[in-house]
Tab-separated table of C-alpha atoms in Angstrom:
chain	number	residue	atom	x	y	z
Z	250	UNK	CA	-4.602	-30.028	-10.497
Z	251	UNK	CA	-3.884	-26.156	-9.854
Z	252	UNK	CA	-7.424	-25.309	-7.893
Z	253	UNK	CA	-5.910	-26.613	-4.316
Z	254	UNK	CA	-2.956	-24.582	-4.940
Z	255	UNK	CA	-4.759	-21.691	-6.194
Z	256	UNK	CA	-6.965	-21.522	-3.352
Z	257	UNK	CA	-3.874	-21.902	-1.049
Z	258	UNK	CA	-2.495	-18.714	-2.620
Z	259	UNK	CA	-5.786	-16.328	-1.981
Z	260	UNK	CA	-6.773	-18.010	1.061
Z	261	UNK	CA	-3.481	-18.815	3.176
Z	262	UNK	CA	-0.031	-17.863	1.587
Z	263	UNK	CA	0.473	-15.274	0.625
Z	264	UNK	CA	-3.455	-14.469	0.678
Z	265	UNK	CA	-5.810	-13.741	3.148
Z	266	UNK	CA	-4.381	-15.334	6.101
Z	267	UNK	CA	-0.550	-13.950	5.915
Z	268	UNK	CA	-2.143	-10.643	3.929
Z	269	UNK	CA	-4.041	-9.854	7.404
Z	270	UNK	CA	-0.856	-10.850	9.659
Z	271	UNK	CA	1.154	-8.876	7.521
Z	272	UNK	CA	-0.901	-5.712	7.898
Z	273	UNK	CA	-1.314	-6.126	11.658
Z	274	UNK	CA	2.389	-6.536	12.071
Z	275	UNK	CA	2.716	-3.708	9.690
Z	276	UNK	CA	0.311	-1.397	12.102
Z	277	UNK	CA	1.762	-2.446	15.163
Z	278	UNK	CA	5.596	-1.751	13.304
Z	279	UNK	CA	4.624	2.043	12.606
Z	280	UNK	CA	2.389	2.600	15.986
Z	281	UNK	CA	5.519	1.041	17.961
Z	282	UNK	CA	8.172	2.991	16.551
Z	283	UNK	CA	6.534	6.569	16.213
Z	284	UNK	CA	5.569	6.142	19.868
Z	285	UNK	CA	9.452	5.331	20.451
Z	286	UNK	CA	10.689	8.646	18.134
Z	287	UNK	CA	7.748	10.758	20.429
Z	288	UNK	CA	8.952	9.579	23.888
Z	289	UNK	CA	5.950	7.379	24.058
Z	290	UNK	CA	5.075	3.440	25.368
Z	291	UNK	CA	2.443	2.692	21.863
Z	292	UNK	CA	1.010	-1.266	21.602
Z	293	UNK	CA	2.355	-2.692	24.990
Z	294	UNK	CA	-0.013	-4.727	26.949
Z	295	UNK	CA	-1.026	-7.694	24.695
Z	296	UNK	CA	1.799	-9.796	23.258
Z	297	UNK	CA	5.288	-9.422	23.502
Z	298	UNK	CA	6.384	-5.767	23.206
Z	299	UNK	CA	2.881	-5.411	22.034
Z	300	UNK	CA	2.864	-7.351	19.084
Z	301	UNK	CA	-0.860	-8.404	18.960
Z	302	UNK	CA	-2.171	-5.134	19.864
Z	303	UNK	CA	-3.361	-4.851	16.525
Z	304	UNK	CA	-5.237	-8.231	16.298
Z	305	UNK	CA	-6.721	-7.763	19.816
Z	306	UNK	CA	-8.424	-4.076	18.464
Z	307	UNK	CA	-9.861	-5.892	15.793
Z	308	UNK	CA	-10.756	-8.390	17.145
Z	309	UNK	CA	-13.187	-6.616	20.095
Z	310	UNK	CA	-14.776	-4.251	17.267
Z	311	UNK	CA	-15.943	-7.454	15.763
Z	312	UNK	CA	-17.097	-9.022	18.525
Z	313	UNK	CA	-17.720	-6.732	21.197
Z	314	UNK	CA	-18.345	-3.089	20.078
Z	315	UNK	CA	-21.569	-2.331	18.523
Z	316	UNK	CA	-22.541	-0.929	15.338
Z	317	UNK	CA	-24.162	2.515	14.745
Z	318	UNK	CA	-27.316	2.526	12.998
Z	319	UNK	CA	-28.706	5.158	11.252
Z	320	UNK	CA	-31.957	5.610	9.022
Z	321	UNK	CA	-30.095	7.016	5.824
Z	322	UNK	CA	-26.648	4.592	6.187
Z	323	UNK	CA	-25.904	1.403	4.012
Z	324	UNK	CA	-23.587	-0.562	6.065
Z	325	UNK	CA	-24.097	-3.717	4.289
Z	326	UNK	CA	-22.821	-2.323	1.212
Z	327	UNK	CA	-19.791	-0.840	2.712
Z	328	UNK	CA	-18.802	-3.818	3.913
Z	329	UNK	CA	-19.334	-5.814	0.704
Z	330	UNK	CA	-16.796	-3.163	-0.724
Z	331	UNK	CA	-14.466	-3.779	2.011
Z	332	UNK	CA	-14.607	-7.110	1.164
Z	333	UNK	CA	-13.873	-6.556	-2.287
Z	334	UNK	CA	-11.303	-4.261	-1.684
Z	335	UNK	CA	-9.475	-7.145	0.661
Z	336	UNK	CA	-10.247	-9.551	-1.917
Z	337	UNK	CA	-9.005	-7.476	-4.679
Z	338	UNK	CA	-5.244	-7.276	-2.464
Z	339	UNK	CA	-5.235	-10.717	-2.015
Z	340	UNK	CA	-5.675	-11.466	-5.844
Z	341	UNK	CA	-2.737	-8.850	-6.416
Z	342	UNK	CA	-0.707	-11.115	-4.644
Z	343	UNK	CA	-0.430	-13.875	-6.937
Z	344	UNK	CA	1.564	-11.390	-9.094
Z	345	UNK	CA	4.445	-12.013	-6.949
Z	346	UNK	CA	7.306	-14.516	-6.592
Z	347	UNK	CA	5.962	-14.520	-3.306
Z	348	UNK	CA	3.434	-16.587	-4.407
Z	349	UNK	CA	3.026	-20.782	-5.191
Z	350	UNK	CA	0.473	-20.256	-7.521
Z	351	UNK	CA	1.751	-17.043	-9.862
Z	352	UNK	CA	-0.175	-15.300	-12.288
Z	353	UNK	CA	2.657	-14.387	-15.201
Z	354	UNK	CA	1.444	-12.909	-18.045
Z	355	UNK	CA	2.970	-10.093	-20.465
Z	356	UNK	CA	1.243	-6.411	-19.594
Z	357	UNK	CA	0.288	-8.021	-16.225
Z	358	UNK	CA	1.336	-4.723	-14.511
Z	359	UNK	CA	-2.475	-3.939	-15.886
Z	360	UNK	CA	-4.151	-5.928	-14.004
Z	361	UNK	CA	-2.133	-4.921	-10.770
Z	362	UNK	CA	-3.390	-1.237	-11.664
Z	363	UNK	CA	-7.018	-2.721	-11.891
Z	364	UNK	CA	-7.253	-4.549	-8.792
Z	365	UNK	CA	-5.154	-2.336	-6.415
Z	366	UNK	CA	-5.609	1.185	-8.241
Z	367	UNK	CA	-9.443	0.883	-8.962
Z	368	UNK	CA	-10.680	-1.855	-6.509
Z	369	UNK	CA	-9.359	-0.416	-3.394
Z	370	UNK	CA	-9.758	3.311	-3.898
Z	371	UNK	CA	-13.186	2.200	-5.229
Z	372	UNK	CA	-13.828	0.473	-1.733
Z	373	UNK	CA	-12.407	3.127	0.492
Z	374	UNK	CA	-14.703	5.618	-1.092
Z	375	UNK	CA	-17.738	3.650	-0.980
Z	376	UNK	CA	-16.977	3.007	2.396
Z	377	UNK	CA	-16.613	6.674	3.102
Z	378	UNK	CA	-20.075	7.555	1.675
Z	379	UNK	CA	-22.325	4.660	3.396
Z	380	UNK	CA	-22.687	6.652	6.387
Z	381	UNK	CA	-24.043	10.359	5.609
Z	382	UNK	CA	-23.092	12.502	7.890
Z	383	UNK	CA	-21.831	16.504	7.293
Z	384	UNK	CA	-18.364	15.575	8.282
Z	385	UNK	CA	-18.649	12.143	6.492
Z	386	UNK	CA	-18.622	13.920	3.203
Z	387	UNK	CA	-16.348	16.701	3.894
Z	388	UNK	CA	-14.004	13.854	4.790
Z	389	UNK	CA	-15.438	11.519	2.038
Z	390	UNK	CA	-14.609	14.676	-0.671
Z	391	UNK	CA	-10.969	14.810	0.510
Z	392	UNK	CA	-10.289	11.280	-0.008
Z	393	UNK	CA	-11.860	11.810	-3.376
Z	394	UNK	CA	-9.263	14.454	-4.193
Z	395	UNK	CA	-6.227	12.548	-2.621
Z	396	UNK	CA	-6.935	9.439	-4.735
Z	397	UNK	CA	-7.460	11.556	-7.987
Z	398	UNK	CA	-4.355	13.180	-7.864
Z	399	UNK	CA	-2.131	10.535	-5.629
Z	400	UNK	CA	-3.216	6.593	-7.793
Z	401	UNK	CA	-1.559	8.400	-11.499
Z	402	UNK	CA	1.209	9.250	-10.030
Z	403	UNK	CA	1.987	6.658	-7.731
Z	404	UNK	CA	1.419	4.283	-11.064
Z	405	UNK	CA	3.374	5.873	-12.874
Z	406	UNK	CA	6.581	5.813	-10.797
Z	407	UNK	CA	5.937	2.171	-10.535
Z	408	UNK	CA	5.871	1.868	-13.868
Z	409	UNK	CA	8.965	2.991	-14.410
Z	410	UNK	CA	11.350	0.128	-12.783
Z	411	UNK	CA	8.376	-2.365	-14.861
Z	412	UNK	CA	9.198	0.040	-18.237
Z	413	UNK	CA	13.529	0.046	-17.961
Z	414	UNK	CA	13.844	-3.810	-16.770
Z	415	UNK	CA	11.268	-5.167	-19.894
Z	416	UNK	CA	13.902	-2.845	-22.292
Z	417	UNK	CA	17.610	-3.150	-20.279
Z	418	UNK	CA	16.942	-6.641	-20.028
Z	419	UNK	CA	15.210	-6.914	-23.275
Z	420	UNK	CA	16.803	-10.434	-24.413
Z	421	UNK	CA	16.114	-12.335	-21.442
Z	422	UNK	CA	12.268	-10.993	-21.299
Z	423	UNK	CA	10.166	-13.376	-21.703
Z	424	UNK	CA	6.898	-11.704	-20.251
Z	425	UNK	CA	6.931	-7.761	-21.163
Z	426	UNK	CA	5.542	-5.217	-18.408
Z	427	UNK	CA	5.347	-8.191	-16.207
Z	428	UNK	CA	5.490	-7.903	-12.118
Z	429	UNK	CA	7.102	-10.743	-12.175
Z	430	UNK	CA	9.989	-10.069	-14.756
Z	431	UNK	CA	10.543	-6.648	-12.862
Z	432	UNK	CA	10.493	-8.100	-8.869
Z	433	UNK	CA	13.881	-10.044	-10.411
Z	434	UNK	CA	15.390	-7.967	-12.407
Z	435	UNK	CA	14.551	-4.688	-10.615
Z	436	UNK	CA	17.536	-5.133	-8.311
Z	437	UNK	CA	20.018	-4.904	-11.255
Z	438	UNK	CA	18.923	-1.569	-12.246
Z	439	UNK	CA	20.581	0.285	-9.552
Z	440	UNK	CA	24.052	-0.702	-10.369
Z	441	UNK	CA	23.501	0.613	-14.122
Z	442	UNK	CA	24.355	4.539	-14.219
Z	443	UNK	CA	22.063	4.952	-16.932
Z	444	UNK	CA	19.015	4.020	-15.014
Z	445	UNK	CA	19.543	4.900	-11.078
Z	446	UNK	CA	18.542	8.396	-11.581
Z	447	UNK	CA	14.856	7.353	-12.800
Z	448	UNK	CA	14.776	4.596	-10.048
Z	449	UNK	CA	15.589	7.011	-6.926
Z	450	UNK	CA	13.064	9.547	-9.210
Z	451	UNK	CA	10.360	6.551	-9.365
Z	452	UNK	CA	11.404	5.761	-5.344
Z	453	UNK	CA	10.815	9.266	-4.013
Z	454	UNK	CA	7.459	9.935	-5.735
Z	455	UNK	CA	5.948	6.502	-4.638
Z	456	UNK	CA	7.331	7.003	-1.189
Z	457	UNK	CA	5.284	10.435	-1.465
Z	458	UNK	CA	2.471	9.279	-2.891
Z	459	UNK	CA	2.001	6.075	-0.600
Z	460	UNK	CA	2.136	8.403	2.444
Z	461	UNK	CA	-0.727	10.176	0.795
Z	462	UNK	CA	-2.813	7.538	-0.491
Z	463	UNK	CA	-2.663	5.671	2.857
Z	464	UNK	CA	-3.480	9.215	4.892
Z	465	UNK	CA	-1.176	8.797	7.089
Z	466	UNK	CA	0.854	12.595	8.319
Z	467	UNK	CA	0.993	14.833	7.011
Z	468	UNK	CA	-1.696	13.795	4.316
Z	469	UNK	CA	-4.156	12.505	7.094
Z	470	UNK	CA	-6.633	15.100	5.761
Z	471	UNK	CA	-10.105	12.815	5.299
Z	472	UNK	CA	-10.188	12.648	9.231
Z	473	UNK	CA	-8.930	15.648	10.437
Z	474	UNK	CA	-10.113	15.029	13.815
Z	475	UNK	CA	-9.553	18.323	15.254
Z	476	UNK	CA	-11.276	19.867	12.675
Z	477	UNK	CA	-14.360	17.929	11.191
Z	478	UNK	CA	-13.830	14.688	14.403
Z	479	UNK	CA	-12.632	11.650	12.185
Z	480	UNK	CA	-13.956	13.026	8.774
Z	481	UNK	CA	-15.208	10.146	6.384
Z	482	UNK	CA	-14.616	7.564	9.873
Z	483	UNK	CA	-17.123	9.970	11.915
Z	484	UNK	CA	-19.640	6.975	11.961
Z	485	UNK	CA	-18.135	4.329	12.002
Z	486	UNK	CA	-18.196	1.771	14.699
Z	487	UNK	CA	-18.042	-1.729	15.851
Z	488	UNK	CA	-17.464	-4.351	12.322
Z	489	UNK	CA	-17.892	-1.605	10.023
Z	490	UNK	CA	-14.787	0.574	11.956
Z	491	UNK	CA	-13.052	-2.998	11.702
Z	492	UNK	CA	-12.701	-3.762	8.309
Z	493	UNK	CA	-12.428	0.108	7.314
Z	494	UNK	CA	-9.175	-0.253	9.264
Z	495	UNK	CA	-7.816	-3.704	7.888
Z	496	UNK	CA	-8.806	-2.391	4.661
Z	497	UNK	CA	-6.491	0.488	5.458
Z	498	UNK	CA	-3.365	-1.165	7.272
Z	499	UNK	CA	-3.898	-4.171	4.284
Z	500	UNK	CA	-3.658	-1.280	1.754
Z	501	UNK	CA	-0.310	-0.355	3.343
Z	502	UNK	CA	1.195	-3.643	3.601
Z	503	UNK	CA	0.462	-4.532	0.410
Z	504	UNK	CA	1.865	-1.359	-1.493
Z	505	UNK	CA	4.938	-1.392	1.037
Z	506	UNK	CA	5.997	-4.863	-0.402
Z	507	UNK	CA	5.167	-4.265	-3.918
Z	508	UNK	CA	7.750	-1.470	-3.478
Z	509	UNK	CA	9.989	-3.795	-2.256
Z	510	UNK	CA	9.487	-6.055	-5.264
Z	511	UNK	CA	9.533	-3.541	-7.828
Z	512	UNK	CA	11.980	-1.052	-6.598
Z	513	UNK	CA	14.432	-2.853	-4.331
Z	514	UNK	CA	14.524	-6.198	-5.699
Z	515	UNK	CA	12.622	-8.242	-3.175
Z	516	UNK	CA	15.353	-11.028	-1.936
Z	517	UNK	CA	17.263	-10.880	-4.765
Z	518	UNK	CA	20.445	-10.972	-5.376
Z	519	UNK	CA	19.787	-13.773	-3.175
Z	520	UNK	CA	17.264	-17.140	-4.692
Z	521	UNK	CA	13.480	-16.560	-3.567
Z	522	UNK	CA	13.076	-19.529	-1.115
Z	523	UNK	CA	17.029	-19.628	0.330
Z	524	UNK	CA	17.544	-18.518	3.836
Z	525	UNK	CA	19.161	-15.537	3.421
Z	526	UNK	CA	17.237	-13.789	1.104
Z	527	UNK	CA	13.812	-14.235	3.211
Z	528	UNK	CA	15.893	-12.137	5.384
Z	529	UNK	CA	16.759	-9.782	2.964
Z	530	UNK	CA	13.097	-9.740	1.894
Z	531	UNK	CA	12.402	-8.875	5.572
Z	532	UNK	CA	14.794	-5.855	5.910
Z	533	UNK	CA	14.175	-4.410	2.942
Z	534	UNK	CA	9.951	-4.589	3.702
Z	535	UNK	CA	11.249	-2.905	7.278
Z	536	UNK	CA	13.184	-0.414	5.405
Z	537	UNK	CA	10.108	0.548	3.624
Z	538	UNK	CA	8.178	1.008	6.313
Z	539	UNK	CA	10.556	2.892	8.399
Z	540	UNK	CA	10.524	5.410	5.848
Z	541	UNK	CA	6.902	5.653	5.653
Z	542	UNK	CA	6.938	6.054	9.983
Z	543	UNK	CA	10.092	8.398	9.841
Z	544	UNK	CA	7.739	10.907	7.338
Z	545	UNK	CA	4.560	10.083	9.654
Z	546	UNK	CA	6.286	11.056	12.666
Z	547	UNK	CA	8.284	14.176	11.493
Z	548	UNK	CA	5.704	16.237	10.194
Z	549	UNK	CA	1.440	17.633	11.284
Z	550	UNK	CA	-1.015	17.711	9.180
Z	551	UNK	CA	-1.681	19.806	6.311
Z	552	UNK	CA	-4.131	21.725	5.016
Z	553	UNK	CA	-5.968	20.030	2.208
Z	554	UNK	CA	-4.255	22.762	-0.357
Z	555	UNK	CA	-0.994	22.483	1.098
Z	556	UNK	CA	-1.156	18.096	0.373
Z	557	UNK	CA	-1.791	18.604	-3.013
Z	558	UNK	CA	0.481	21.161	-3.831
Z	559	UNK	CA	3.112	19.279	-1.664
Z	560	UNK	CA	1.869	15.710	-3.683
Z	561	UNK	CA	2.309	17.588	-6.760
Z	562	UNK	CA	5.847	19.006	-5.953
Z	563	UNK	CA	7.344	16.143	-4.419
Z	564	UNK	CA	5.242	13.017	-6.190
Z	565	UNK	CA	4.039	14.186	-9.504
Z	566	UNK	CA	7.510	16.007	-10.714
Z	567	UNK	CA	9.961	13.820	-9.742
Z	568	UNK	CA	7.339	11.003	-11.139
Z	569	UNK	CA	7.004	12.470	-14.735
Z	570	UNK	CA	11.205	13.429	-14.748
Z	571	UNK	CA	11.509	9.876	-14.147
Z	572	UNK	CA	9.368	8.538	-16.818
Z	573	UNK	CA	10.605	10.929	-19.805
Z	574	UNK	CA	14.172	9.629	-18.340
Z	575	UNK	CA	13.253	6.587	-18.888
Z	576	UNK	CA	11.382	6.537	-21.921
Z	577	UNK	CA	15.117	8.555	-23.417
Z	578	UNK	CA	16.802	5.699	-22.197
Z	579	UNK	CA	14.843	3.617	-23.930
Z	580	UNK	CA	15.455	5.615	-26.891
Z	581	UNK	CA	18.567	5.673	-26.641
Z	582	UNK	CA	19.857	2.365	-26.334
């Protein structure tokens, strides 16, 4: 019977349980090494180097700090969206090799769009809006405009590595626009000089767009906290501030390794379960996010006209070059 193994994959591995350790070590990775490129300490006091940092901050807005209340707010309903949005990651999941229990279905690339393009955004914003507050909205109407412009484009440069394996590889495809198909075959595309222009195309408008959808510098515009305090987070506090931020650090994690899946290959060339290519896995996933901390920690933040011109510029072109590459390719061969 599937249903143990099914609820091992969204509840343990690699759902909710390693989802949430993932996403702490993926907060504590970034915090740790910007501190390190700005001469500072970062996470240092609880686990080794710092490690649980993370897990303790969560853990005492659950159970220590309290939660504002306010006549007009709906905190129950933001944190049924959080909920969903976590959920909604932890169902993406399954569309991995990563995964015991694998969802593998042609045009499943979809249904990774639904849950993690719709379901999260979706989540975030409703999150953003439970607590009214001036600077709540300003914030809440960035985020708006970020996710507008950032989730097409950031879609469609993933698409393209799920687009040139289901053609290249045409013959062997069993499962067309499939996550799966691409996290195996992705790998193979950057030693073909037909398609490695697209892929470092599709690469440099997600890495873009991922630094924008996740606000972190320079697009940290929704909580601008010198200018409107912590924007859309202005009222947030205690379990509510909690799960806004797991929401958040999951919504990193989770994008950083389907990049690593899609773009870089996940283990491969190495076999999924073999020693060395869970180390591969891990480098590459490091890789990822060392980019995304490198960007973070180079640049300040931008005016909310100068992210979505620079989005634009550096996500959207290189992201619609890539795709009418690709879909010539296709034509071509």
């Amino acid at each position: 019977m599937d249903l143990p193994l099914l609820l091992f994959s969204l509840l343990v591995f690699p759902g909710l349980v390693f989802m949430v350790a993932l996403a702490f070590f993926t907060e504590w990775f970034i915090r740790k090494s910007v501190a390190r490129m700005q001469s500072r300490m970062g996470p240092a006091y609880v686990g080794p180097f710092g490690i649980l940092q993370p897990f303790a901050d969560f853990l005492k807005l659950i159970s220590v700090k309290d939660e504002i209340k306010q006549r007009y707010g709906s905190p129950g309903i933001a944190k049924v969206f959080a909920l969903l949005g976590i959920g909604a990651m932890a169902a993406s999941l399954l569309l991995l090799p990563l995964s015991p229990y694998r969802l593998v279905a042609p045009y499943d690339f979809l249904i990774f769009i639904y849950l993690c393009g719709v379901w999260v955004p979706l989540s975030m914003f409703i999150l953003a809006i439970s607590m009214p507050n001036p600077f709540t909205f300003l914030g809440a109407s960035r985020l708006l405009s970020i996710f507008v412009l950032t989730e097409p484009i950031f879609f469609t440069a993933m698409l393209i590595p799920v687009v040139l394996t289901t053609h290249v590889y045409s013959e062997s495809c069993i499962t067309p626009y499939s996550i799966m198909f691409t996290a195996t075959h992705s790998i193979w595309l950057w030693s073909n000089p037909l398609t490695i222009i697209p892929m470092i195309l599709g690469l440099i408008a997600v890495m873009v767009t991922v630094q924008a959808k996740s606000m972190l510098q320079p697009f940290n515009i929704p909580e601008a906290e010198q200018e409107i305090i912590a924007g859309f987070m202005t009222e947030f506090s205690g379990p509510l501030l909690a799960l806004n931020n797991l929401l958040h650090d999951l919504d990193i994690a989770v994008t950083a390794l389907f990049i690593t899946y899609l773009f870089l290959g996940g283990p491969y060339p190495f076999p999924h379960l073999s020693i060395p290519g869970v180390i591969i896995l891990i480098i590459k996933y490091i890789i990822v996010l060392y980019v995304i901390t490198v960007i973070k920690a180079s640049f300040g933040r931008f005016r909310i006209d100068q992210g979505l011109k620079t989005i634009l510029k550096y996500g959207g072109i290189p992201a619609v070059i890539g795709i009418i590459l690709t879909s010539l390719i296709i034509a071509l061969t």
